[in-house]
Amino acid sequence: MTIQVTEESIGKFSTAWKDCIGTGRLGLALQKEYVEHLQLVQEEIGFRYIRGHGLLHDDIGIYRELQTENGTKVFYNFTYVDRIFDTFLELGLKPFVEFGFMPKQLASGTQTIFAWEGNVTPPKDYDKWSDLIKAVTSHFIERYGEEEVLTWPFEVWNEPNLVNFWEGADKEEYFKLYQVTVEAVKEINPNIQVGGPAICGGSDEWITDFLNFCYENQVPVDFVSRHAYTSRQPHKKTSEYYYQELAEPQKMLDEFHYVRGLIEQSPFPDLSFHITEYNTSYSPINPIHDTAVNAAYLAKILSQGGDYVDSFSYWTFSDVFEELDVPKAQFHGGFGLIGLNEVKKPTYHLFEFFNHLGEDILYRDDRQIVTKKSNGGYSIIAWNLAMEDHAKELTTNIKLTVPSNTYFIASKAVSEQYANPFEVWKQMGRPRFPSKQQVKILQDAAIPYVNYEQRAVQDGELLLEISLGRNEVRLIEIDVVNDETPTYDGLDDNLILHDR
Amino acid sequence: MTIQVTEESIGKFSTAWKDCIGTGRLGLALQKEYVEHLQLVQEEIGFRYIRGHGLLHDDIGIYRELQTENGTKVFYNFTYVDRIFDTFLELGLKPFVEFGFMPKQLASGTQTIFAWEGNVTPPKDYDKWSDLIKAVTSHFIERYGEEEVLTWPFEVWNEPNLVNFWEGADKEEYFKLYQVTVEAVKEINPNIQVGGPAICGGSDEWITDFLNFCYENQVPVDFVSRHAYTSRQPHKKTSEYYYQELAEPQKMLDEFHYVRGLIEQSPFPDLSFHITEYNTSYSPINPIHDTAVNAAYLAKILSQGGDYVDSFSYWTFSDVFEELDVPKAQFHGGFGLIGLNEVKKPTYHLFEFFNHLGEDILYRDDRQIVTKKSNGGYSIIAWNLAMEDHAKELTTNIKLTVPSNTYFIASKAVSEQYANPFEVWKQMGRPRFPSKQQVKILQDAAIPYVNYEQRAVQDGELLLEISLGRNEVRLIEIDVVNDETPTYDGLDDNLILHDR
Amino acid sequence: MTIQVTEESIGKFSTAWKDCIGTGRLGLALQKEYVEHLQLVQEEIGFRYIRGHGLLHDDIGIYRELQTENGTKVFYNFTYVDRIFDTFLELGLKPFVEFGFMPKQLASGTQTIFAWEGNVTPPKDYDKWSDLIKAVTSHFIERYGEEEVLTWPFEVWNEPNLVNFWEGADKEEYFKLYQVTVEAVKEINPNIQVGGPAICGGSDEWITDFLNFCYENQVPVDFVSRHAYTSRQPHKKTSEYYYQELAEPQKMLDEFHYVRGLIEQSPFPDLSFHITEYNTSYSPINPIHDTAVNAAYLAKILSQGGDYVDSFSYWTFSDVFEELDVPKAQFHGGFGLIGLNEVKKPTYHLFEFFNHLGEDILYRDDRQIVTKKSNGGYSIIAWNLAMEDHAKELTTNIKLTVPSNTYFIASKAVSEQYANPFEVWKQMGRPRFPSKQQVKILQDAAIPYVNYEQRAVQDGELLLEISLGRNEVRLIEIDVVNDETPTYDGLDDNLILHDR
Amino acid sequence: MTIQVTEESIGKFSTAWKDCIGTGRLGLALQKEYVEHLQLVQEEIGFRYIRGHGLLHDDIGIYRELQTENGTKVFYNFTYVDRIFDTFLELGLKPFVEFGFMPKQLASGTQTIFAWEGNVTPPKDYDKWSDLIKAVTSHFIERYGEEEVLTWPFEVWNEPNLVNFWEGADKEEYFKLYQVTVEAVKEINPNIQVGGPAICGGSDEWITDFLNFCYENQVPVDFVSRHAYTSRQPHKKTSEYYYQELAEPQKMLDEFHYVRGLIEQSPFPDLSFHITEYNTSYSPINPIHDTAVNAAYLAKILSQGGDYVDSFSYWTFSDVFEELDVPKAQFHGGFGLIGLNEVKKPTYHLFEFFNHLGEDILYRDDRQIVTKKSNGGYSIIAWNLAMEDHAKELTTNIKLTVPSNTYFIASKAVSEQYANPFEVWKQMGRPRFPSKQQVKILQDAAIPYVNYEQRAVQDGELLLEISLGRNEVRLIEIDVVNDETPTYDGLDDNLILHDR
């Protein structure tokens, strides 16, 4: 198959894919390894926002009821949250604030989620909750300035449509929580952006109901948020693994599209729409996340997701993550772009590759995207998603209309064969707690395969024959060569070893 | 061809190849890029000594005659040399001190060498020279302590057998310089090690004459030093390039051997013997240094050189070097293991590979070395030197007797095809002053090719089929697998994408 | 009063004061701020060992019982402890291992201590406990090597003589725990050093009983450990503060001495004796720790403690500490040498000052210590402990017999007036969560007062008139001046501004 | 004397004092110590531009005539200048480009200046000079982009009115050089800002002549530049020192004012006016630069200079400087704000203090400036310049009208007594090449004296009694206290040591 691509732009390429990134609970942001991974991600990818759970959880410890000389007193402790938000901002990341979960002393019940026991019950006292929201919001403005805080979205709770995230998945109770929260925030500053309902897929009627509720009750709402995972229920579950089937990537894009439609038909048709979490599997012990297929699978979503949503936030940047306990091995199926010990997974490179795309889309389909860069060069990402065992190499020819010139073509690739530290780790005997030497090998093994080529184009057409291995994702960058060779005095490479 | 290798050690592998490294003139050690390159070299290779010219040159400015109120006064300025030696020691390197060249104000003539104009004439006043040597030596002891300084060799001058390095290549005058110098040093501390004559090849009678001179005149001598380059006279010379033919690597080893013989037949048969410089070409603008062939060529020398000499010092670690002017391009034929902008050349990796060899040699010939590591694993380096155009791939089979077990085999390789940034740079149009984006590409392009494999050995024999491309150097490390796979609860990789 | 000090050494000054340092629970060692504080402490003080609670606590999560396909399985997770011990060793610190507290799944009861809920009950199954100890010990040897691990002391539990640290403060149960533990360790390697009983003061019969138990039951014991705090029961306790009276410093030294006597009279008279915790108050919310008096108080103990014990370990290096919740303010009475936001407290400088003492003691009493350094200079620390409101300035004259010469005298001091960031913070209005600008002020305010002086000694006596403010601790260093002034050509400072 | 200051702004405080900083010759920017000093300066002061000599000097080596196969060829080498400008931009500094001195191969004569031998003769061929300027300017745009380069001023030559900087101080020849240069630059991009004549004081008719020349010949000119030093001819000169008398600081301000007037009366009355160098003495071996008086002297100039000029550039930021040879001692009278070994001089702190001033001037005279900050606080800098031996302490009372409130007053000071490492170094015996321990003492000795105070204002007036020692410069910052003391549960500092 040959694809003909001209120089005509068919649209701007959205950077919604790098607008936000997910993180393990915010308390982990105090950890050194977490910060190192985040620094790496920011240097090489550069997300704009970061979102995670646990802002109000007891490990950060903002809310405390103290027994004092004058009776019980509410105390707000910002020691840790200041460190955490300072870190984010120093790394060029703004908080995408998520209010949750419930501080133990403010909770109406005892139901918790995760190894770290986030309380998922409504407040026992909505006035105290409102005070807490106001105190936190005020503190942010005091420390970071109004101008800065006005750029942060504030989202109310996480996946209230699931019984394990919100007691009883009680919709009315959630709307109450939302209303109290948004009113508290707006009392501090009416221009702060607040939204919800932060649901996971499967209950999209919540979106419509939520917006209707806001409309009918004149409750402010500035954006809609939802999550998207394409894994089905696990077909096998053990203490160390979830195994699940995946739907096709298109399913996620369809969901993006569908929910956008719901918003457009709502009383607030122009609201921003943020996918505040997405990934293949929603489980932090599904080994899919460690594989090459995960990268090849997500390529289409990064390529097309921005057509439907204002941001979509990969869940998560690092395997420094504790929802199901301290990670039990180097590779354990964690969500991270970066594995423990700073080992980059194939999906990390997928994101890094997308960072090289240009502003203008010249061509796009389910297996590739061709862009033109502002410096006049071209960037292509092509992928070969192979979810079936019999899937094979894929070869595509792209015929690119370009000015006649000499070009330098640089390719980088990850696949099942290259830059696949998960496979190398298996060959090493799956060391759970690798030695420093083993870590070094895994880091080496995670470096993409590279290839370089010079090509002269005389007839205005550059033909690229792209052969992709199983689950390969390849970045191809094409730039005009400014040939300085003639400027070297007496140059003759043939003379390096011979006298003639 | 199949090589049969048993577990029996045939000797210890000498680390003389990493005992010392050469550097551009010492004044360059004040530069930031120089220090960064040296830091990298020390982290990944870890030499023990460093040797370069120009300790007494006027840019470091130790020797000054000042016009003072009380007439001319000699002044010793240690501002810069302290910074330089501090830097070396902080990086784990000891100085291999070379006394030279002549401070302008102490010189008897005006002849200079190099763009930086090192004066190569004898002192106009040997008493002042002696005072200078004593002042410098005393200062080193005062600042770094006697214990430390006693581990530093002190070499007198550089290549006095060449007319461009020592006025008239006057042997008697050199012996005089040597005698005055060694006596000055020994006056400060008789246990400091001093040696010479630091000649380049082609005049080995100097060695014999030098040792006889010391013997007959009771002049102390603690070691012999000499250089070794295998390039012939240039068959083409331009303002930017020297092109030269190379002798076979064996020629260098023969020279090592021959000079060792001269020492053994001298009145000082047990003296240490240091090759204080070696490389293929002696020119800093010969592109051979940037190529893959340079690495493949030197492999045999690193493998066998330690049989004959106490140390041999590759000239030099970095292209931060100015003998023939400020480097005029990213690649310009410089000596460096590391090119400008921290781009590693193939020879850098050769050295890094040798760092992985074990203590015991199991097998060695002209194209490979097989060692056993103290942790029970094996390390092999194999190479395919291809100096002729028609040279081809080379395949060798190594049959290694090993305990029956499962092994993890990690390979790294550089060759004409991989980790060859010089070739990629050519494809880019040889940018003289590359942009940051171009530098990043070159750095990526300099990373060795890696391959990993798990292999079960049931009959006590591990067969390695090693196919090497042109001028490939490959490191193969073989370690027993401690297989933790059975400890994972419910592991079944087949279930990652499928439910059965 | 004038003290006459000659050059005669009256003994070697022990460095037991810097042998070990205490830390908040080991899980905190994953945090970035913790590591930064520890790095600072190691650069400027340089302890040799570090000891803290919580090695076996569930946040590090070593011990887990998993529900697997094949029933319940014990799983040992070393992910976090490897990071923690790697960090310590990279910073030049060896672990002083403390086995405790009880993993929840291995605990026989539910009693916990601290906000972080360390379980203080015996194991529900001593065989599983023994397996855990063996697994942990084996893992340490595998990762760090036998040679390294043999230098680590292993202590069994913490303060079992207190009901809140060991259920019922049950002595027999502790001896059982000790015996099972030591036997487990010695099964892995009989040369590892193991000890106990890690008691706090007030029940020293435990020492005698413990050693008798070991003797009678042929249970190995390699060292004795105990804690020492000089604060009485709090006279006022609130949610934010403990206020307590302090005994005189001598009381702590008397305890050191007394327990050493108990050991000498035991069946193991030559055992090492480690004070594995000490401080003024045992409470992490007693503001004494933030004051200048804390430093002045401890000076005598650092000066003399090494006469009685093999090591004594200040509790703790940093306010990154969570025993009573996340710290609620910049200053909150925490144990740390370093406060939050890297603000050094007076006691930090006390330790840094002691690092400047020489090897030989020339004079020592309750208010000063005079030492001679190996470079020929002298170091003095003098202090003026003022626990009463009416206490005043103290002036002491020290007449030091020294060679006639010119001396450079450098002093550094902390006191109520200088280097007292706690007072400055009060003046700022006690900001709980200071801004970056406020933090900068506090860091500036924490720098010791310095003074420098040149003094010519002509008659062999150097008279130092030392006036100390309230709770001042002063370091005085005296070094011979090597006067280079005459070497400057034409120097005349009077001419800088004037022509005559 | 009491000064009454109200809250009314009498003008905006110009930041012209930090617009630009001087540097030793640009080739030194390759050095590690240079970059470290510059980094420190940028972190704590933050200049916007940097200007130094030697862009075209042979050590950077941009201009080369090569003997090639095809005859002599001009070659432009950007290897080093790229590193240098990259470094500046990474540190937040833009180049204030100075074209000079003459490349040896392009020079019409042999006259040089400085130990590093900058050639000060006109080009032997103005066409080649024009080509060089065009090549350099084009390269800057290519590498850094047009938008960036348009913010850089380009100055032609340095002090052509001095015979040692410009052969014969030939004014007509300079105008020719200027014209050729500006026309070359404008040919590349007409919007680049170009100016001159970069003269030192004493020949201000050059300014008028220069502007008339431009006007009459329609030669573009975008700014006027001049230097300003207030030292007279040396009354004593040796190989190590220049001693000179200083005029009053007002003289420099008068010069600023006078030259501004010349411009206003010229055909280009609105041109920018840059003082591209200023200091007390123009000699790099005048010890005035190391003293406290230098800081006190310059305070008035920093305070008032911005009234007359668009920028004024202190000469220079660091003692890494080689005009009169490698520095011969730790303190040697160098221009640097920072001395060798990262020892900050008093003038460094003067600049750092000015960084704390507010936007609005409330009061200003010859000895103080009072400003209001945008956060509502106040900043004062007061100084006591004492050039005479009999000069004494100075006490000034400032009565500041402020809202009634509680204030935190933070002071920092440098003077002859405090933060005067030059004096401490003298007491140490003026070690030329200090040991690391000595350097640490000097760094400690360079830290400003600090003082903190809380003050309640009840009647709307804050009285500051400011007593300044000889040559003291003091920064006083006054901020409202937000008193959180009442929020601490049970706080009673009196209970820390006592029970009542």
PDB file of N, CA and C in Angstrom, chain D residues 172-201:
ATOM      1  N   GLU D 172      39.338  59.611  13.170  1.00  0.00           N
ATOM      2  CA  GLU D 172      38.788  59.414  11.815  1.00  0.00           C
ATOM      3  C   GLU D 172      38.750  57.935  11.464  1.00  0.00           C
ATOM      4  N   GLU D 173      39.832  57.267  11.845  1.00  0.00           N
ATOM      5  CA  GLU D 173      39.902  55.827  11.561  1.00  0.00           C
ATOM      6  C   GLU D 173      38.794  55.082  12.321  1.00  0.00           C
ATOM      7  N   TYR D 174      38.550  55.534  13.538  1.00  0.00           N
ATOM      8  CA  TYR D 174      37.461  54.890  14.294  1.00  0.00           C
ATOM      9  C   TYR D 174      36.112  55.099  13.612  1.00  0.00           C
ATOM     10  N   PHE D 175      35.884  56.323  13.167  1.00  0.00           N
ATOM     11  CA  PHE D 175      34.606  56.590  12.491  1.00  0.00           C
ATOM     12  C   PHE D 175      34.475  55.713  11.248  1.00  0.00           C
ATOM     13  N   LYS D 176      35.586  55.515  10.585  1.00  0.00           N
ATOM     14  CA  LYS D 176      35.562  54.633   9.404  1.00  0.00           C
ATOM     15  C   LYS D 176      35.203  53.203   9.835  1.00  0.00           C
ATOM     16  N   LEU D 177      35.887  52.750  10.874  1.00  0.00           N
ATOM     17  CA  LEU D 177      35.604  51.404  11.394  1.00  0.00           C
ATOM     18  C   LEU D 177      34.129  51.298  11.774  1.00  0.00           C
ATOM     19  N   TYR D 178      33.649  52.332  12.462  1.00  0.00           N
ATOM     20  CA  TYR D 178      32.247  52.308  12.887  1.00  0.00           C
ATOM     21  C   TYR D 178      31.320  52.201  11.685  1.00  0.00           C
ATOM     22  N   GLN D 179      31.601  53.045  10.694  1.00  0.00           N
ATOM     23  CA  GLN D 179      30.707  53.062   9.531  1.00  0.00           C
ATOM     24  C   GLN D 179      30.687  51.721   8.794  1.00  0.00           C
ATOM     25  N   VAL D 180      31.869  51.184   8.573  1.00  0.00           N
ATOM     26  CA  VAL D 180      31.931  49.889   7.883  1.00  0.00           C
ATOM     27  C   VAL D 180      31.182  48.834   8.699  1.00  0.00           C
ATOM     28  N   THR D 181      31.374  48.896  10.007  1.00  0.00           N
ATOM     29  CA  THR D 181      30.782  47.869  10.862  1.00  0.00           C
ATOM     30  C   THR D 181      29.264  47.981  10.890  1.00  0.00           C
ATOM     31  N   VAL D 182      28.777  49.181  11.151  1.00  0.00           N
ATOM     32  CA  VAL D 182      27.325  49.325  11.259  1.00  0.00           C
ATOM     33  C   VAL D 182      26.658  48.998   9.929  1.00  0.00           C
ATOM     34  N   GLU D 183      27.293  49.359   8.821  1.00  0.00           N
ATOM     35  CA  GLU D 183      26.689  49.049   7.533  1.00  0.00           C
ATOM     36  C   GLU D 183      26.679  47.544   7.272  1.00  0.00           C
ATOM     37  N   ALA D 184      27.722  46.857   7.743  1.00  0.00           N
ATOM     38  CA  ALA D 184      27.749  45.395   7.592  1.00  0.00           C
ATOM     39  C   ALA D 184      26.626  44.757   8.399  1.00  0.00           C
ATOM     40  N   VAL D 185      26.481  45.191   9.646  1.00  0.00           N
ATOM     41  CA  VAL D 185      25.428  44.616  10.493  1.00  0.00           C
ATOM     42  C   VAL D 185      24.059  44.876   9.889  1.00  0.00           C
ATOM     43  N   LYS D 186      23.821  46.130   9.492  1.00  0.00           N
ATOM     44  CA  LYS D 186      22.496  46.503   8.975  1.00  0.00           C
ATOM     45  C   LYS D 186      22.196  45.804   7.653  1.00  0.00           C
ATOM     46  N   GLU D 187      23.243  45.439   6.933  1.00  0.00           N
ATOM     47  CA  GLU D 187      23.018  44.681   5.699  1.00  0.00           C
ATOM     48  C   GLU D 187      22.413  43.313   6.040  1.00  0.00           C
ATOM     49  N   ILE D 188      22.855  42.736   7.126  1.00  0.00           N
ATOM     50  CA  ILE D 188      22.307  41.444   7.543  1.00  0.00           C
ATOM     51  C   ILE D 188      20.900  41.637   8.090  1.00  0.00           C
ATOM     52  N   ASN D 189      20.731  42.639   8.929  1.00  0.00           N
ATOM     53  CA  ASN D 189      19.395  42.912   9.482  1.00  0.00           C
ATOM     54  C   ASN D 189      19.347  44.360   9.950  1.00  0.00           C
ATOM     55  N   PRO D 190      18.545  45.175   9.280  1.00  0.00           N
ATOM     56  CA  PRO D 190      18.566  46.612   9.576  1.00  0.00           C
ATOM     57  C   PRO D 190      18.017  46.954  10.956  1.00  0.00           C
ATOM     58  N   ASN D 191      17.388  45.994  11.623  1.00  0.00           N
ATOM     59  CA  ASN D 191      16.795  46.301  12.922  1.00  0.00           C
ATOM     60  C   ASN D 191      17.704  46.006  14.102  1.00  0.00           C
ATOM     61  N   ILE D 192      18.862  45.439  13.833  1.00  0.00           N
ATOM     62  CA  ILE D 192      19.802  45.229  14.930  1.00  0.00           C
ATOM     63  C   ILE D 192      20.304  46.589  15.401  1.00  0.00           C
ATOM     64  N   GLN D 193      20.399  46.742  16.734  1.00  0.00           N
ATOM     65  CA  GLN D 193      20.830  48.005  17.328  1.00  0.00           C
ATOM     66  C   GLN D 193      22.350  48.076  17.369  1.00  0.00           C
ATOM     67  N   VAL D 194      22.924  49.125  16.804  1.00  0.00           N
ATOM     68  CA  VAL D 194      24.380  49.293  16.776  1.00  0.00           C
ATOM     69  C   VAL D 194      24.740  50.660  17.355  1.00  0.00           C
ATOM     70  N   GLY D 195      25.845  50.702  18.077  1.00  0.00           N
ATOM     71  CA  GLY D 195      26.244  51.983  18.662  1.00  0.00           C
ATOM     72  C   GLY D 195      27.727  52.078  18.949  1.00  0.00           C
ATOM     73  N   GLY D 196      28.133  53.246  19.484  1.00  0.00           N
ATOM     74  CA  GLY D 196      29.502  53.558  19.850  1.00  0.00           C
ATOM     75  C   GLY D 196      29.470  54.863  20.602  1.00  0.00           C
ATOM     76  N   PRO D 197      30.553  55.529  20.843  1.00  0.00           N
ATOM     77  CA  PRO D 197      31.914  55.147  20.459  1.00  0.00           C
ATOM     78  C   PRO D 197      32.664  54.437  21.569  1.00  0.00           C
ATOM     79  N   ALA D 198      32.000  54.051  22.652  1.00  0.00           N
ATOM     80  CA  ALA D 198      32.611  53.214  23.684  1.00  0.00           C
ATOM     81  C   ALA D 198      33.865  53.834  24.284  1.00  0.00           C
ATOM     82  N   ILE D 199      33.874  55.137  24.376  1.00  0.00           N
ATOM     83  CA  ILE D 199      35.090  55.801  24.871  1.00  0.00           C
ATOM     84  C   ILE D 199      35.167  55.761  26.393  1.00  0.00           C
ATOM     85  N   CYS D 200      36.369  55.900  26.895  1.00  0.00           N
ATOM     86  CA  CYS D 200      36.502  56.151  28.320  1.00  0.00           C
ATOM     87  C   CYS D 200      36.393  57.656  28.507  1.00  0.00           C
ATOM     88  N   GLY D 201      36.300  58.088  29.765  1.00  0.00           N
ATOM     89  CA  GLY D 201      36.141  59.511  30.043  1.00  0.00           C
ATOM     90  C   GLY D 201      37.362  60.321  29.628  1.00  0.00           C
TER      91      GLY D 201
END
